[in-house]
mmCIF file of C-alpha atoms in Angstrom:
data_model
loop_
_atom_site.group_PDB
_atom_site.id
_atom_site.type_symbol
_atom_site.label_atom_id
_atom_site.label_comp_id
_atom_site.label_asym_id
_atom_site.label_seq_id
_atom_site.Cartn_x
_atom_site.Cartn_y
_atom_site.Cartn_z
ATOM 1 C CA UNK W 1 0.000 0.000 0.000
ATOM 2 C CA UNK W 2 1.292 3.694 -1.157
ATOM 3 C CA UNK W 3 1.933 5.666 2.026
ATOM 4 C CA UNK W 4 -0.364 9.097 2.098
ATOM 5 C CA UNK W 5 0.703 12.037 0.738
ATOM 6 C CA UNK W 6 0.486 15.024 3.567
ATOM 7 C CA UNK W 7 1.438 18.764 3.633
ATOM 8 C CA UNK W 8 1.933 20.359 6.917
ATOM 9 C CA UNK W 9 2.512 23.453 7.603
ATOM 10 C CA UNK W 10 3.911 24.594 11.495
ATOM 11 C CA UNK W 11 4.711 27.636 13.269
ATOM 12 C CA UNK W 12 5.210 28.469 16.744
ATOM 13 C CA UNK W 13 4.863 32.093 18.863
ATOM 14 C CA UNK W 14 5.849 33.498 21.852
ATOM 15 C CA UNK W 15 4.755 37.118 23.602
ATOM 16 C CA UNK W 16 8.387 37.721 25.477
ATOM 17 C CA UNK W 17 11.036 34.704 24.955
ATOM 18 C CA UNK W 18 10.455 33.373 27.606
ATOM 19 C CA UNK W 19 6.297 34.286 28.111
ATOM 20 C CA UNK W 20 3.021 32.566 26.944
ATOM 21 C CA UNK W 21 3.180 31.036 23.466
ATOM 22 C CA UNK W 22 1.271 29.149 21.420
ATOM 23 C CA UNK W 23 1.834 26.871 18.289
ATOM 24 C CA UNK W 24 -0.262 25.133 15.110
ATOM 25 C CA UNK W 25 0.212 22.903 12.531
ATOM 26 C CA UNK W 26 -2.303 23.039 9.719
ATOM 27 C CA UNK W 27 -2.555 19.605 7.996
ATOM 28 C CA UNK W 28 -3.530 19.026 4.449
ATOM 29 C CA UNK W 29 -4.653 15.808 2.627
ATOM 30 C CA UNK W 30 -6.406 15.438 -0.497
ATOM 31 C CA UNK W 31 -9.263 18.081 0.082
ATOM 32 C CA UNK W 32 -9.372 17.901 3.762
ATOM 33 C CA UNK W 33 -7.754 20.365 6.318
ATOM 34 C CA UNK W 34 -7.286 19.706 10.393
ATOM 35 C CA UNK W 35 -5.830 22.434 12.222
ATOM 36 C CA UNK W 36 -4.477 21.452 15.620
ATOM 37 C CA UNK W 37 -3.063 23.848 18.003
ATOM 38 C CA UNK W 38 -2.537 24.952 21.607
ATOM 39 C CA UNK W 39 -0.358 27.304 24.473
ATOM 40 C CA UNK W 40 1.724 27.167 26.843
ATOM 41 C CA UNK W 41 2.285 29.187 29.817
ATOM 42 C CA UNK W 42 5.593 30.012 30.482
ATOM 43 C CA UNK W 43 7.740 28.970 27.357
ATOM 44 C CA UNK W 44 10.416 29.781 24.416
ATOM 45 C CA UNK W 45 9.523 30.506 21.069
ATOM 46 C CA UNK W 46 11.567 27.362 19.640
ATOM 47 C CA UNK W 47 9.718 25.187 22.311
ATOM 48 C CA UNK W 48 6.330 26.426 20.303
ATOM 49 C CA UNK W 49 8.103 25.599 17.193
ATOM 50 C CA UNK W 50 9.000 22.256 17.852
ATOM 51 C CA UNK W 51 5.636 21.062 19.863
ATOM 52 C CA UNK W 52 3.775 22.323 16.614
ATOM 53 C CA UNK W 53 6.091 20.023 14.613
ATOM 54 C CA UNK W 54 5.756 17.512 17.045
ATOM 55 C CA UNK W 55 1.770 17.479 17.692
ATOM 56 C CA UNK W 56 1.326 18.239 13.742
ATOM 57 C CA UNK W 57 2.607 14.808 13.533
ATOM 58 C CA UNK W 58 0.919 13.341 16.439
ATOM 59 C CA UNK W 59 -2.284 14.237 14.313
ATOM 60 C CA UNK W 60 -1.423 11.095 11.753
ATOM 61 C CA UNK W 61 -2.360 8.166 12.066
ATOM 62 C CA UNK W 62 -0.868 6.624 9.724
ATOM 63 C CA UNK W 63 2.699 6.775 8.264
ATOM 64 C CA UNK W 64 2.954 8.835 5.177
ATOM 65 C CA UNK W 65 4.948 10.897 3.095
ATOM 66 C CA UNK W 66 5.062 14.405 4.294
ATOM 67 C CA UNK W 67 6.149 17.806 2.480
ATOM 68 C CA UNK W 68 6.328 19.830 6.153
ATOM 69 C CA UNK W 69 6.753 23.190 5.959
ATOM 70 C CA UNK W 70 8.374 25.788 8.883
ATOM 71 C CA UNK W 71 9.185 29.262 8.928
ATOM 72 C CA UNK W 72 12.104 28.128 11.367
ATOM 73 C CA UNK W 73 15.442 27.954 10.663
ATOM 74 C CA UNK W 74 16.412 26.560 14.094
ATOM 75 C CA UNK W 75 13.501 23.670 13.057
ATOM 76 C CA UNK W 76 15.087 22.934 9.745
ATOM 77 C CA UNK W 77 18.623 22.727 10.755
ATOM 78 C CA UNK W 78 18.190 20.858 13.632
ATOM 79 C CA UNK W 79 16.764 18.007 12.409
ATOM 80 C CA UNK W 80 18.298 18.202 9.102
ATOM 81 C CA UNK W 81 21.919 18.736 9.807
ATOM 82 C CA UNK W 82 22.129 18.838 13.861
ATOM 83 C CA UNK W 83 20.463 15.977 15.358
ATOM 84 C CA UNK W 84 22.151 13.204 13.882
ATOM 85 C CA UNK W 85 25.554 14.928 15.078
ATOM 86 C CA UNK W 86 24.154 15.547 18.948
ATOM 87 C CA UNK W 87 22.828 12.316 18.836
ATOM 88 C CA UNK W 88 26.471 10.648 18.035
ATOM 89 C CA UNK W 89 28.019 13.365 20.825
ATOM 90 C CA UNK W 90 25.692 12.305 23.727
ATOM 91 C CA UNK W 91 22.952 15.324 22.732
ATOM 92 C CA UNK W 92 25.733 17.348 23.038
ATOM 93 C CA UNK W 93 26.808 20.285 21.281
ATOM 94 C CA UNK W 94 29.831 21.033 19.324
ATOM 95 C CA UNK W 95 30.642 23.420 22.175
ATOM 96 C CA UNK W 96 29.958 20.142 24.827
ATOM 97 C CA UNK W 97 26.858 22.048 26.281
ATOM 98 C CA UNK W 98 23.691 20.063 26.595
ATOM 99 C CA UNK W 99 21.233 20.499 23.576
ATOM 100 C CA UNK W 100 18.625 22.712 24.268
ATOM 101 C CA UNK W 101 14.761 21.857 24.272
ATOM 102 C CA UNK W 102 16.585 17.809 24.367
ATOM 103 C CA UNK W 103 13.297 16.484 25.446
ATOM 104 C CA UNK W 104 11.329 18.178 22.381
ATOM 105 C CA UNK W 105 14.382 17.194 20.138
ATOM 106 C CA UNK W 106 14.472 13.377 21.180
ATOM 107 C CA UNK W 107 10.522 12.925 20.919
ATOM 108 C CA UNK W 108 10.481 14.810 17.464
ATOM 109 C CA UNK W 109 13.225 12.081 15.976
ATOM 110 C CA UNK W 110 11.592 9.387 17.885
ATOM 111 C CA UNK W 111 8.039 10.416 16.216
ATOM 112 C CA UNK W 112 9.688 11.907 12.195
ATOM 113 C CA UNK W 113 11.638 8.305 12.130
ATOM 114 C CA UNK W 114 7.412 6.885 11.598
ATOM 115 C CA UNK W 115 6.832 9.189 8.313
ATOM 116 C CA UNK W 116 9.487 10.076 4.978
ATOM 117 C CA UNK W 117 9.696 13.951 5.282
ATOM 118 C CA UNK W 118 10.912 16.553 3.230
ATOM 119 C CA UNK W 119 11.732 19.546 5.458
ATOM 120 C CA UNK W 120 10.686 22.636 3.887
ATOM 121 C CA UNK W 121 12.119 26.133 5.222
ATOM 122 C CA UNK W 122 9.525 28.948 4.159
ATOM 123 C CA UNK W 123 10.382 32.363 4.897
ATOM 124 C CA UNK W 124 7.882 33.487 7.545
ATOM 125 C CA UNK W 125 5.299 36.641 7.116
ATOM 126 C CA UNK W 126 5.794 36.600 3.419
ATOM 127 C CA UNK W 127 2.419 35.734 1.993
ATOM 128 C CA UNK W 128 2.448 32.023 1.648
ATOM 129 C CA UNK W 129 -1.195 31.005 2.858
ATOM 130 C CA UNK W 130 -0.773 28.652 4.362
ATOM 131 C CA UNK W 131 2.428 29.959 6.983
ATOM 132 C CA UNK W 132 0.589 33.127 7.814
ATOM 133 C CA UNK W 133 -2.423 30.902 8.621
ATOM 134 C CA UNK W 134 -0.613 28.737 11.133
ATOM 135 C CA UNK W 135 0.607 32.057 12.372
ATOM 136 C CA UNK W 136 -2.516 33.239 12.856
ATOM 137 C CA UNK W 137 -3.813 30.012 14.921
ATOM 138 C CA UNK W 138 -0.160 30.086 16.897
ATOM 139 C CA UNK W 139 -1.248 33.580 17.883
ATOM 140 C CA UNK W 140 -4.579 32.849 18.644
ATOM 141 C CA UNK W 141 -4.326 30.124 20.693
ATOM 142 C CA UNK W 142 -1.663 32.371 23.000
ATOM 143 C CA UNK W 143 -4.769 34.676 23.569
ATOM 144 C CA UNK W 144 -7.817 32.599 23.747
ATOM 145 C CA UNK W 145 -6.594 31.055 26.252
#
């Protein structure tokens, strides 16, 4: 059986780094849409980035092929060129500090090792839909709370 094919887009925000932030991950397959997204209390801005990557995934249930999408960097590096490396050093860094946001970092390999992703960097706040949508929610869920 063909895997699904799944766009997701993520973004994380925070109001003071650290201060309440939220995060979202809008899911697309075929013609349906799920948005999932939530807060936290007293948090970073790449801790909101990575639990929308993370819970975006959560959503599946199933493994599939995935086109994900993030406006950051930090997202995109880290488990493109980073992890593998801290991983190897003891989820240490070059500089033999402990990785930040570890936790977040170990359960996002543990759950992107399910699914074949292409990690897409898309520069935030530059009218691609569907980034300034998850933006949107990110915000939002920081104030509805």
């Amino acid at each position: 059986m063909n895997k699904k094919e799944v766009t997701i887009y993520t973004d994380g925000a925070c109001l003071g780094n650290p201060g309440a932030g939220g995060w979202a991950a809008i899911i697309l397959f075929q013609n349906h849409r799920k948005d999932v997204y939530g807060r936290e209390e007293n948090t970073t801005n790449n801790k909101m980035e990575l639990t929308a990557v993370i819970n975006g995934l959560k959503a599946l249930k199933f493994s599939c092929n995935i086109n994900l999408y993030t406006d950051s960097l930090y997202i995109k590096h880290g488990i493109t060129e980073w992890i593998n490396k801290w991983k190897v050093n003891g989820w240490k860094t070059s500089n033999k500090k402990s990785v930040k946001n570890m936790e977040l970092w170990k359960e996002l390999d543990d759950i992107a090792s399910q699914h074949k992703i292409n990690w897409r960097w898309v520069k935030a706040h530059n009218g691609d839909k569907y980034n300034e949508e998850a933006d949107s929610l990110a915000r939002k869920a920081i104030i509805d709370a």
